[in-house]
Amino acid sequence: MIVAMQDTASEEHIQRVIERMVELGFNVHRTTGAAQTILAGVGTPEHFDVAEFKVLGGVHDAYRISSPYKLAGRNFRPEGTRIIFPNGVVVGGKEVIVMAGPCSVESREQILDSAKKVAAAGGKFLRGGAYKPRSSPYSFQGMGVEGLKLLREVGDETGLLVITEVMEISQIEIMLPYIDCFQIGARNMQNFNLLRELGHVRKPCLLKRGISATIEEVLLSAEYILSGGNYDLMLCERGIRTYETATRNTMDISAIPVLKKLTHLPVLADPSHGVGIRDFVPAMALASVAAGADGLLMEMHPNPDKAMSDGAQSMYPDQLNHLVEQLRQLAPIVGRNVA
Ligand code: PEP
Ligand code: MN
C-alpha cells in the first residue's frame, strides 16, 4: 500500500499513519521529498481496508498495490485453469466451447428439440433454466425439479453436458444429481452465502458478472468460491447496465481481455443477455471469441416467438448453425478452434 501525505501534513499526522500501518503488519518505508512524504507499506496483512487510510488526518491519498484477491489472481496459476468435464470436454484449453439452449426449460418436447439442435450445431453444453430469476413475480418461474430431470434426460440422450442456474443454497443438493455445471446468475453474483456453499461442492461453477459489478467485484466473488476449495470455476461476461437503451445491456467485450490478464480462470461470454436482441447476438459472439473468450453461453430456442422467457434474444436454430460455422473460421485467427 502507498500512502501519499498532504504537503501540509504535520509530523504528528505522519506518525499516526505509520503507527496504524505497523499495527496492521506493514513494514513501512518513508520517503520525505521537498514537499510531500510518501509512506510505502510492504507486506500483505490479511485484513486491511485502504479506505480507512484515505480519511486519516493529513493523508492526500492511499492506494492498494497488491490485488485483494489471492486465489483468483493470474499469479496463483499462471498457466491458466482447465476444467475437465466427465465426458472429456475441457473448458480453458485451446478449444472454444459452445453452450446453448433456451432461457428456460418449458416442456419435454421443447428441451429435447433444443438439445438436438444444439448438438447438431456443434454445442457441447445444453443450457436452460429450471429455476428462473424473473423481474416480476407473475412471470414464469421455471419448472423446478421436473425441469432438472428433463435437462439430464435430454442431455444424456444427445451427449450434451448440462448447465443450469442455481438461485439459492437449498437448491444445491437438489440439483447435484442432475447437472454438470452450476450457473450463478448476475443477480446472485454477490449472494455471498450461496457462493461460500458452492465453494464446498465438487462440481464446476460458472459465475456471471453482476448487472452493475466491476471487474474487481467479479474477482472477489470468485474468491469466495475458490476459498472453499472449489477450483473448477469459470467467469462469464453477460453485459452490464449503462445509460444506453438501444440494447438490453451493454456487452462489455473489453472485460474479456482484462479478465484473461487478471485471472487464471476461464472466461466465457453470454452475448444473448449482453445485447438482448437476437440479430445482434452473432456479432457479439464473434467479437467475444476474437477478444479471447474460452467459450460462449447463448440462448437458442426452437420456436423463440413462443418462448416463455427471453424469446427476443433467443436465436433461431439456423442462426446458431450459421454462427458456429463463422466461429470455426474465426477461431484459428486467434490461435483457437471450436470444439
Ligand atoms: C439466464 O442465463 O437466463 C439468466 C437469467 O442470465 P443472467 O443471470 O445473466 O441475467
Ligand atoms: Mn435468459
mmCIF file of C-alpha atoms and ligand atoms in Angstrom:
data_model
loop_
_atom_site.group_PDB
_atom_site.id
_atom_site.type_symbol
_atom_site.label_atom_id
_atom_site.label_comp_id
_atom_site.label_asym_id
_atom_site.label_seq_id
_atom_site.Cartn_x
_atom_site.Cartn_y
_atom_site.Cartn_z
ATOM 1 C CA MET A 1 0.000 0.000 0.000
ATOM 2 C CA ILE A 2 1.188 3.525 -0.754
ATOM 3 C CA VAL A 3 0.057 6.469 1.378
ATOM 4 C CA ALA A 4 0.801 9.912 -0.017
ATOM 5 C CA MET A 5 0.625 12.588 2.680
ATOM 6 C CA GLN A 6 -0.597 16.134 2.031
ATOM 7 C CA ASP A 7 2.167 18.723 1.756
ATOM 8 C CA THR A 8 0.630 20.376 4.822
ATOM 9 C CA ALA A 9 0.663 17.172 6.914
ATOM 10 C CA SER A 10 2.294 17.534 10.315
ATOM 11 C CA GLU A 11 4.830 15.101 11.762
ATOM 12 C CA GLU A 12 2.086 14.006 14.141
ATOM 13 C CA HIS A 13 -0.164 13.090 11.190
ATOM 14 C CA ILE A 14 2.647 11.127 9.605
ATOM 15 C CA GLN A 15 3.422 9.240 12.815
ATOM 16 C CA ARG A 16 -0.240 8.340 13.301
ATOM 17 C CA VAL A 17 -0.400 6.820 9.818
ATOM 18 C CA ILE A 18 2.872 4.920 10.349
ATOM 19 C CA GLU A 19 1.595 3.564 13.673
ATOM 20 C CA ARG A 20 -1.592 2.270 12.071
ATOM 21 C CA MET A 21 0.333 0.670 9.192
ATOM 22 C CA VAL A 22 2.701 -1.091 11.614
ATOM 23 C CA GLU A 23 -0.245 -2.203 13.737
ATOM 24 C CA LEU A 24 -1.734 -3.907 10.674
ATOM 25 C CA GLY A 25 1.538 -5.680 9.897
ATOM 26 C CA PHE A 26 3.091 -3.480 7.218
ATOM 27 C CA ASN A 27 6.795 -2.809 7.012
ATOM 28 C CA VAL A 28 6.871 0.953 6.466
ATOM 29 C CA HIS A 29 9.359 2.753 4.206
ATOM 30 C CA ARG A 30 9.278 6.515 4.465
ATOM 31 C CA THR A 31 10.386 8.898 1.742
ATOM 32 C CA THR A 32 10.333 12.592 2.537
ATOM 33 C CA GLY A 33 10.542 14.838 -0.504
ATOM 34 C CA ALA A 34 10.787 18.610 -0.623
ATOM 35 C CA ALA A 35 7.029 18.993 -0.225
ATOM 36 C CA GLN A 36 5.449 15.620 0.405
ATOM 37 C CA THR A 37 6.005 12.479 2.437
ATOM 38 C CA ILE A 38 5.286 9.101 0.876
ATOM 39 C CA LEU A 39 4.786 6.020 3.042
ATOM 40 C CA ALA A 40 5.192 2.661 1.347
ATOM 41 C CA GLY A 41 3.725 -0.287 3.236
ATOM 42 C CA VAL A 42 5.368 -3.575 2.281
ATOM 43 C CA GLY A 43 3.761 -6.874 3.274
ATOM 44 C CA THR A 44 0.379 -8.470 2.905
ATOM 45 C CA PRO A 45 -1.691 -8.080 6.049
ATOM 46 C CA GLU A 46 -4.802 -10.228 5.816
ATOM 47 C CA HIS A 47 -7.309 -7.619 6.829
ATOM 48 C CA PHE A 48 -6.937 -4.042 5.798
ATOM 49 C CA ASP A 49 -9.076 -1.505 4.082
ATOM 50 C CA VAL A 50 -7.355 1.168 2.035
ATOM 51 C CA ALA A 51 -10.400 3.419 2.535
ATOM 52 C CA GLU A 52 -9.500 3.675 6.224
ATOM 53 C CA PHE A 53 -6.246 5.429 5.273
ATOM 54 C CA LYS A 54 -7.794 7.784 2.748
ATOM 55 C CA VAL A 55 -9.681 9.544 5.553
ATOM 56 C CA LEU A 56 -6.892 9.775 8.135
ATOM 57 C CA GLY A 57 -5.725 13.274 9.025
ATOM 58 C CA GLY A 58 -3.034 14.674 6.705
ATOM 59 C CA VAL A 59 -3.482 11.974 4.050
ATOM 60 C CA HIS A 60 -3.705 13.089 0.414
ATOM 61 C CA ASP A 61 -4.464 9.610 -0.977
ATOM 62 C CA ALA A 62 -3.846 5.919 -0.362
ATOM 63 C CA TYR A 63 -3.547 3.147 -2.945
ATOM 64 C CA ARG A 64 -3.530 -0.584 -2.785
ATOM 65 C CA ILE A 65 -0.699 -2.123 -4.775
ATOM 66 C CA SER A 66 -1.339 -5.816 -4.202
ATOM 67 C CA SER A 67 -4.560 -7.356 -5.500
ATOM 68 C CA PRO A 68 -7.245 -8.062 -2.896
ATOM 69 C CA TYR A 69 -7.982 -11.443 -4.484
ATOM 70 C CA LYS A 70 -5.273 -14.046 -3.989
ATOM 71 C CA LEU A 71 -6.668 -17.294 -5.344
ATOM 72 C CA ALA A 72 -8.368 -15.768 -8.391
ATOM 73 C CA GLY A 73 -5.309 -13.769 -9.456
ATOM 74 C CA ARG A 74 -3.344 -14.888 -12.524
ATOM 75 C CA ASN A 75 -0.192 -15.352 -10.389
ATOM 76 C CA PHE A 76 -1.837 -18.164 -8.466
ATOM 77 C CA ARG A 77 -1.844 -20.353 -11.600
ATOM 78 C CA PRO A 78 -0.014 -18.546 -14.407
ATOM 79 C CA GLU A 79 -0.636 -21.386 -16.872
ATOM 80 C CA GLY A 80 -4.438 -20.946 -16.582
ATOM 81 C CA THR A 81 -7.177 -23.187 -15.198
ATOM 82 C CA ARG A 82 -8.551 -26.018 -17.309
ATOM 83 C CA ILE A 83 -11.816 -27.572 -16.229
ATOM 84 C CA ILE A 84 -12.180 -31.160 -17.353
ATOM 85 C CA PHE A 85 -15.753 -32.479 -17.525
ATOM 86 C CA PRO A 86 -16.682 -36.177 -17.143
ATOM 87 C CA ASN A 87 -17.054 -36.729 -20.902
ATOM 88 C CA GLY A 88 -13.619 -35.223 -21.597
ATOM 89 C CA VAL A 89 -14.773 -31.740 -22.651
ATOM 90 C CA VAL A 90 -12.244 -29.160 -21.448
ATOM 91 C CA VAL A 91 -13.035 -25.513 -20.725
ATOM 92 C CA GLY A 92 -9.994 -23.236 -20.601
ATOM 93 C CA GLY A 93 -7.924 -25.110 -23.180
ATOM 94 C CA LYS A 94 -7.280 -24.308 -26.813
ATOM 95 C CA GLU A 95 -10.826 -25.122 -27.823
ATOM 96 C CA VAL A 96 -13.656 -22.629 -27.657
ATOM 97 C CA ILE A 97 -16.706 -24.285 -26.097
ATOM 98 C CA VAL A 98 -20.252 -23.538 -27.216
ATOM 99 C CA MET A 99 -23.032 -23.764 -24.627
ATOM 100 C CA ALA A 100 -26.516 -23.089 -25.922
ATOM 101 C CA GLY A 101 -30.169 -23.702 -25.300
ATOM 102 C CA PRO A 102 -33.334 -21.898 -24.297
ATOM 103 C CA CYS A 103 -33.588 -19.410 -21.478
ATOM 104 C CA SER A 104 -35.945 -21.776 -19.607
ATOM 105 C CA VAL A 105 -36.903 -25.416 -19.729
ATOM 106 C CA GLU A 106 -40.570 -25.304 -20.766
ATOM 107 C CA SER A 107 -41.566 -28.866 -21.686
ATOM 108 C CA ARG A 108 -40.046 -32.208 -22.624
ATOM 109 C CA GLU A 109 -40.675 -31.596 -26.285
ATOM 110 C CA GLN A 110 -39.153 -28.109 -26.224
ATOM 111 C CA ILE A 111 -35.984 -29.089 -24.351
ATOM 112 C CA LEU A 112 -35.436 -32.263 -26.393
ATOM 113 C CA ASP A 113 -35.829 -30.354 -29.637
ATOM 114 C CA SER A 114 -33.443 -27.683 -28.306
ATOM 115 C CA ALA A 115 -30.858 -30.264 -27.258
ATOM 116 C CA LYS A 116 -30.922 -31.943 -30.675
ATOM 117 C CA LYS A 117 -30.392 -28.595 -32.359
ATOM 118 C CA VAL A 118 -27.566 -27.579 -30.035
ATOM 119 C CA ALA A 119 -25.808 -30.914 -30.577
ATOM 120 C CA ALA A 120 -26.299 -30.665 -34.362
ATOM 121 C CA ALA A 121 -24.786 -27.167 -34.368
ATOM 122 C CA GLY A 122 -21.697 -28.435 -32.525
ATOM 123 C CA GLY A 123 -22.503 -27.277 -28.997
ATOM 124 C CA LYS A 124 -21.062 -29.177 -26.030
ATOM 125 C CA PHE A 125 -23.390 -27.934 -23.275
ATOM 126 C CA LEU A 126 -27.141 -27.601 -23.078
ATOM 127 C CA ARG A 127 -28.290 -24.585 -21.092
ATOM 128 C CA GLY A 128 -31.796 -23.993 -19.731
ATOM 129 C CA GLY A 129 -33.140 -22.591 -16.501
ATOM 130 C CA ALA A 130 -35.240 -24.786 -14.221
ATOM 131 C CA TYR A 131 -35.307 -22.100 -11.506
ATOM 132 C CA LYS A 132 -35.659 -18.652 -13.045
ATOM 133 C CA PRO A 133 -34.861 -15.262 -11.525
ATOM 134 C CA ARG A 134 -37.579 -13.078 -13.043
ATOM 135 C CA SER A 135 -38.016 -9.353 -12.533
ATOM 136 C CA SER A 136 -41.740 -9.896 -11.988
ATOM 137 C CA PRO A 137 -43.165 -12.455 -9.562
ATOM 138 C CA TYR A 138 -46.007 -13.010 -12.053
ATOM 139 C CA SER A 139 -43.676 -14.180 -14.859
ATOM 140 C CA PHE A 140 -42.907 -17.862 -15.477
ATOM 141 C CA GLN A 141 -40.658 -19.026 -12.617
ATOM 142 C CA GLY A 142 -39.372 -22.262 -14.140
ATOM 143 C CA MET A 143 -40.297 -25.952 -13.900
ATOM 144 C CA GLY A 144 -38.138 -26.683 -10.854
ATOM 145 C CA VAL A 145 -37.029 -30.255 -10.255
ATOM 146 C CA GLU A 146 -39.102 -31.511 -13.222
ATOM 147 C CA GLY A 147 -37.003 -29.211 -15.399
ATOM 148 C CA LEU A 148 -33.781 -30.631 -13.918
ATOM 149 C CA LYS A 149 -34.890 -34.176 -14.705
ATOM 150 C CA LEU A 150 -35.700 -33.216 -18.280
ATOM 151 C CA LEU A 151 -32.324 -31.493 -18.716
ATOM 152 C CA ARG A 152 -30.495 -34.624 -17.555
ATOM 153 C CA GLU A 153 -32.609 -36.921 -19.667
ATOM 154 C CA VAL A 154 -32.190 -35.000 -22.913
ATOM 155 C CA GLY A 155 -28.567 -34.131 -22.132
ATOM 156 C CA ASP A 156 -27.779 -37.836 -21.884
ATOM 157 C CA GLU A 157 -29.809 -38.628 -24.976
ATOM 158 C CA THR A 158 -27.906 -36.092 -27.094
ATOM 159 C CA GLY A 159 -24.456 -36.351 -25.459
ATOM 160 C CA LEU A 160 -24.534 -32.818 -24.074
ATOM 161 C CA LEU A 161 -23.354 -31.606 -20.687
ATOM 162 C CA VAL A 162 -25.946 -29.699 -18.667
ATOM 163 C CA ILE A 163 -25.565 -26.223 -17.177
ATOM 164 C CA THR A 164 -28.369 -24.539 -15.238
ATOM 165 C CA GLU A 165 -28.839 -21.725 -12.766
ATOM 166 C CA VAL A 166 -28.791 -22.189 -9.004
ATOM 167 C CA MET A 167 -30.548 -19.395 -7.122
ATOM 168 C CA GLU A 168 -30.295 -20.424 -3.506
ATOM 169 C CA ILE A 169 -28.467 -22.730 -1.122
ATOM 170 C CA SER A 170 -31.410 -25.119 -0.713
ATOM 171 C CA GLN A 171 -31.308 -25.914 -4.455
ATOM 172 C CA ILE A 172 -27.680 -27.135 -4.450
ATOM 173 C CA GLU A 173 -28.384 -30.633 -3.111
ATOM 174 C CA ILE A 174 -31.465 -30.997 -5.290
ATOM 175 C CA MET A 175 -29.505 -30.096 -8.415
ATOM 176 C CA LEU A 176 -26.322 -32.096 -7.827
ATOM 177 C CA PRO A 177 -27.518 -35.426 -9.292
ATOM 178 C CA TYR A 178 -28.870 -33.847 -12.465
ATOM 179 C CA ILE A 179 -26.341 -31.299 -13.650
ATOM 180 C CA ASP A 180 -22.736 -30.930 -14.820
ATOM 181 C CA CYS A 181 -22.224 -27.263 -14.003
ATOM 182 C CA PHE A 182 -23.862 -24.713 -11.718
ATOM 183 C CA GLN A 183 -24.606 -21.315 -13.247
ATOM 184 C CA ILE A 184 -24.614 -18.431 -10.771
ATOM 185 C CA GLY A 185 -26.709 -15.682 -12.302
ATOM 186 C CA ALA A 186 -25.984 -11.979 -12.487
ATOM 187 C CA ARG A 187 -28.442 -11.257 -9.685
ATOM 188 C CA ASN A 188 -26.660 -13.677 -7.370
ATOM 189 C CA MET A 189 -23.075 -12.685 -8.098
ATOM 190 C CA GLN A 190 -22.911 -11.116 -4.673
ATOM 191 C CA ASN A 191 -25.042 -13.653 -2.835
ATOM 192 C CA PHE A 192 -22.034 -14.417 -0.665
ATOM 193 C CA ASN A 193 -23.702 -17.185 1.357
ATOM 194 C CA LEU A 194 -24.548 -19.032 -1.857
ATOM 195 C CA LEU A 195 -21.020 -18.526 -3.188
ATOM 196 C CA ARG A 196 -19.498 -19.878 0.025
ATOM 197 C CA GLU A 197 -21.655 -23.013 -0.151
ATOM 198 C CA LEU A 198 -20.682 -23.563 -3.791
ATOM 199 C CA GLY A 199 -17.059 -23.434 -2.667
ATOM 200 C CA HIS A 200 -17.726 -26.663 -0.790
ATOM 201 C CA VAL A 201 -19.273 -28.659 -3.622
ATOM 202 C CA ARG A 202 -17.180 -30.643 -6.072
ATOM 203 C CA LYS A 203 -18.958 -29.623 -9.237
ATOM 204 C CA PRO A 204 -17.859 -26.909 -11.694
ATOM 205 C CA CYS A 205 -19.440 -23.456 -11.473
ATOM 206 C CA LEU A 206 -19.915 -20.631 -13.957
ATOM 207 C CA LEU A 207 -20.112 -17.242 -12.247
ATOM 208 C CA LYS A 208 -21.811 -14.478 -14.204
ATOM 209 C CA ARG A 209 -20.896 -10.845 -13.827
ATOM 210 C CA GLY A 210 -23.428 -8.847 -11.838
ATOM 211 C CA ILE A 211 -25.554 -6.290 -13.627
ATOM 212 C CA SER A 212 -23.565 -3.369 -12.195
ATOM 213 C CA ALA A 213 -20.475 -5.182 -10.956
ATOM 214 C CA THR A 214 -16.930 -4.004 -11.524
ATOM 215 C CA ILE A 215 -14.313 -6.478 -12.681
ATOM 216 C CA GLU A 216 -12.721 -6.376 -9.236
ATOM 217 C CA GLU A 217 -16.062 -7.275 -7.659
ATOM 218 C CA VAL A 218 -16.412 -10.252 -10.017
ATOM 219 C CA LEU A 219 -12.979 -11.480 -8.969
ATOM 220 C CA LEU A 220 -13.747 -11.018 -5.281
ATOM 221 C CA SER A 221 -16.927 -13.050 -5.732
ATOM 222 C CA ALA A 222 -14.869 -15.737 -7.480
ATOM 223 C CA GLU A 223 -12.577 -15.687 -4.447
ATOM 224 C CA TYR A 224 -15.488 -16.791 -2.245
ATOM 225 C CA ILE A 225 -15.919 -19.982 -4.295
ATOM 226 C CA LEU A 226 -12.193 -20.667 -4.660
ATOM 227 C CA SER A 227 -11.508 -20.147 -0.966
ATOM 228 C CA GLY A 228 -13.901 -23.007 -0.174
ATOM 229 C CA GLY A 229 -11.691 -25.305 -2.260
ATOM 230 C CA ASN A 230 -13.726 -25.454 -5.473
ATOM 231 C CA TYR A 231 -11.256 -24.522 -8.222
ATOM 232 C CA ASP A 232 -13.426 -25.628 -11.125
ATOM 233 C CA LEU A 233 -14.737 -22.164 -11.742
ATOM 234 C CA MET A 234 -15.267 -20.088 -14.871
ATOM 235 C CA LEU A 235 -16.389 -16.486 -15.204
ATOM 236 C CA CYS A 236 -18.886 -15.066 -17.678
ATOM 237 C CA GLU A 237 -19.310 -11.557 -19.061
ATOM 238 C CA ARG A 238 -23.028 -11.024 -19.736
ATOM 239 C CA GLY A 239 -23.400 -7.299 -20.266
ATOM 240 C CA ILE A 240 -23.672 -4.519 -17.729
ATOM 241 C CA ARG A 241 -26.227 -1.811 -17.143
ATOM 242 C CA THR A 242 -25.252 1.538 -18.635
ATOM 243 C CA TYR A 243 -27.126 4.641 -19.830
ATOM 244 C CA GLU A 244 -27.580 3.023 -23.268
ATOM 245 C CA THR A 245 -31.131 1.924 -24.030
ATOM 246 C CA ALA A 246 -30.741 0.646 -27.615
ATOM 247 C CA THR A 247 -29.683 -2.747 -26.259
ATOM 248 C CA ARG A 248 -30.863 -4.626 -23.144
ATOM 249 C CA ASN A 249 -27.406 -4.316 -21.556
ATOM 250 C CA THR A 250 -24.036 -3.118 -22.790
ATOM 251 C CA MET A 251 -21.864 -6.094 -23.710
ATOM 252 C CA ASP A 252 -18.507 -5.262 -22.164
ATOM 253 C CA ILE A 253 -16.204 -7.027 -24.611
ATOM 254 C CA SER A 254 -13.226 -5.280 -23.016
ATOM 255 C CA ALA A 255 -13.863 -7.202 -19.790
ATOM 256 C CA ILE A 256 -12.752 -10.376 -21.594
ATOM 257 C CA PRO A 257 -9.079 -9.497 -22.255
ATOM 258 C CA VAL A 258 -8.910 -7.653 -18.931
ATOM 259 C CA LEU A 259 -10.145 -10.713 -17.026
ATOM 260 C CA LYS A 260 -7.866 -13.018 -19.024
ATOM 261 C CA LYS A 261 -4.944 -10.912 -17.849
ATOM 262 C CA LEU A 262 -6.029 -10.598 -14.215
ATOM 263 C CA THR A 263 -7.161 -14.170 -13.568
ATOM 264 C CA HIS A 264 -6.256 -17.751 -14.452
ATOM 265 C CA LEU A 265 -9.954 -18.717 -14.564
ATOM 266 C CA PRO A 266 -11.581 -19.446 -17.944
ATOM 267 C CA VAL A 267 -13.646 -16.521 -19.222
ATOM 268 C CA LEU A 268 -16.866 -17.082 -21.142
ATOM 269 C CA ALA A 269 -19.242 -14.640 -22.771
ATOM 270 C CA ASP A 270 -23.033 -14.539 -22.865
ATOM 271 C CA PRO A 271 -23.891 -12.254 -25.783
ATOM 272 C CA SER A 272 -27.618 -13.077 -25.515
ATOM 273 C CA HIS A 273 -28.130 -11.243 -22.230
ATOM 274 C CA GLY A 274 -25.349 -8.900 -23.321
ATOM 275 C CA VAL A 275 -27.438 -7.299 -26.064
ATOM 276 C CA GLY A 276 -30.917 -8.784 -25.633
ATOM 277 C CA ILE A 277 -31.749 -8.693 -29.348
ATOM 278 C CA ARG A 278 -31.228 -11.904 -31.334
ATOM 279 C CA ASP A 279 -29.935 -10.345 -34.534
ATOM 280 C CA PHE A 280 -27.055 -8.679 -32.686
ATOM 281 C CA VAL A 281 -26.029 -11.806 -30.790
ATOM 282 C CA PRO A 282 -23.814 -13.362 -33.518
ATOM 283 C CA ALA A 283 -21.716 -10.192 -33.886
ATOM 284 C CA MET A 284 -21.127 -10.048 -30.139
ATOM 285 C CA ALA A 285 -20.343 -13.782 -30.037
ATOM 286 C CA LEU A 286 -17.723 -13.393 -32.767
ATOM 287 C CA ALA A 287 -16.280 -10.328 -31.066
ATOM 288 C CA SER A 288 -16.079 -12.201 -27.756
ATOM 289 C CA VAL A 289 -14.082 -15.049 -29.266
ATOM 290 C CA ALA A 290 -11.838 -12.577 -31.078
ATOM 291 C CA ALA A 291 -11.287 -10.910 -27.688
ATOM 292 C CA GLY A 292 -10.149 -14.184 -26.115
ATOM 293 C CA ALA A 293 -13.290 -15.815 -24.684
ATOM 294 C CA ASP A 294 -12.879 -19.505 -23.828
ATOM 295 C CA GLY A 295 -16.492 -20.229 -24.620
ATOM 296 C CA LEU A 296 -19.954 -18.863 -25.269
ATOM 297 C CA LEU A 297 -23.198 -19.280 -23.360
ATOM 298 C CA MET A 298 -26.075 -18.416 -25.686
ATOM 299 C CA GLU A 299 -29.824 -18.630 -25.901
ATOM 300 C CA MET A 300 -31.347 -20.575 -28.785
ATOM 301 C CA HIS A 301 -34.967 -21.707 -28.883
ATOM 302 C CA PRO A 302 -36.616 -23.986 -31.459
ATOM 303 C CA ASN A 303 -39.526 -21.550 -31.588
ATOM 304 C CA PRO A 304 -38.384 -18.283 -29.972
ATOM 305 C CA ASP A 305 -41.578 -16.425 -30.858
ATOM 306 C CA LYS A 306 -43.394 -18.719 -28.421
ATOM 307 C CA ALA A 307 -40.690 -18.782 -25.706
ATOM 308 C CA MET A 308 -41.818 -18.334 -22.091
ATOM 309 C CA SER A 309 -38.778 -16.147 -21.333
ATOM 310 C CA ASP A 310 -36.191 -14.171 -23.295
ATOM 311 C CA GLY A 311 -37.629 -15.043 -26.727
ATOM 312 C CA ALA A 312 -36.463 -11.760 -28.259
ATOM 313 C CA GLN A 313 -32.830 -12.575 -27.604
ATOM 314 C CA SER A 314 -33.032 -16.286 -28.383
ATOM 315 C CA MET A 315 -31.540 -17.227 -31.729
ATOM 316 C CA TYR A 316 -33.371 -19.366 -34.251
ATOM 317 C CA PRO A 317 -31.681 -22.749 -34.690
ATOM 318 C CA ASP A 318 -30.399 -21.740 -38.146
ATOM 319 C CA GLN A 319 -28.786 -18.636 -36.705
ATOM 320 C CA LEU A 320 -26.872 -20.788 -34.231
ATOM 321 C CA ASN A 321 -25.729 -23.133 -37.031
ATOM 322 C CA HIS A 322 -24.512 -20.273 -39.130
ATOM 323 C CA LEU A 323 -22.787 -18.600 -36.170
ATOM 324 C CA VAL A 324 -20.873 -21.766 -35.245
ATOM 325 C CA GLU A 325 -19.691 -22.052 -38.861
ATOM 326 C CA GLN A 326 -18.405 -18.483 -38.679
ATOM 327 C CA LEU A 327 -16.775 -19.141 -35.297
ATOM 328 C CA ARG A 328 -14.917 -22.102 -36.830
ATOM 329 C CA GLN A 329 -13.449 -19.757 -39.424
ATOM 330 C CA LEU A 330 -12.617 -17.010 -36.960
ATOM 331 C CA ALA A 331 -11.125 -19.031 -34.094
ATOM 332 C CA PRO A 332 -7.848 -20.018 -35.849
ATOM 333 C CA ILE A 333 -7.008 -16.336 -36.353
ATOM 334 C CA VAL A 334 -6.735 -16.026 -32.569
ATOM 335 C CA GLY A 335 -4.998 -19.386 -32.166
ATOM 336 C CA ARG A 336 -8.071 -21.342 -31.132
ATOM 337 C CA ASN A 337 -10.524 -23.781 -32.602
ATOM 338 C CA VAL A 338 -14.139 -24.564 -31.866
ATOM 339 C CA ALA A 339 -14.582 -27.896 -30.080
HETATM 340 C C1 PEP B 1 -30.050 -16.631 -17.895
HETATM 341 O O1 PEP B 1 -28.947 -17.122 -18.244
HETATM 342 O O2 PEP B 1 -31.139 -16.973 -18.378
HETATM 343 C C2 PEP B 1 -30.035 -15.500 -16.937
HETATM 344 C C3 PEP B 1 -31.060 -15.236 -16.158
HETATM 345 O O3 PEP B 1 -28.891 -14.786 -17.021
HETATM 346 P P1 PEP B 1 -28.338 -13.553 -16.136
HETATM 347 O O4 PEP B 1 -28.149 -14.108 -14.768
HETATM 348 O O5 PEP B 1 -27.054 -13.216 -16.829
HETATM 349 O O6 PEP B 1 -29.355 -12.463 -16.224
HETATM 350 MN MN MN B 2 -32.406 -15.704 -20.148
#
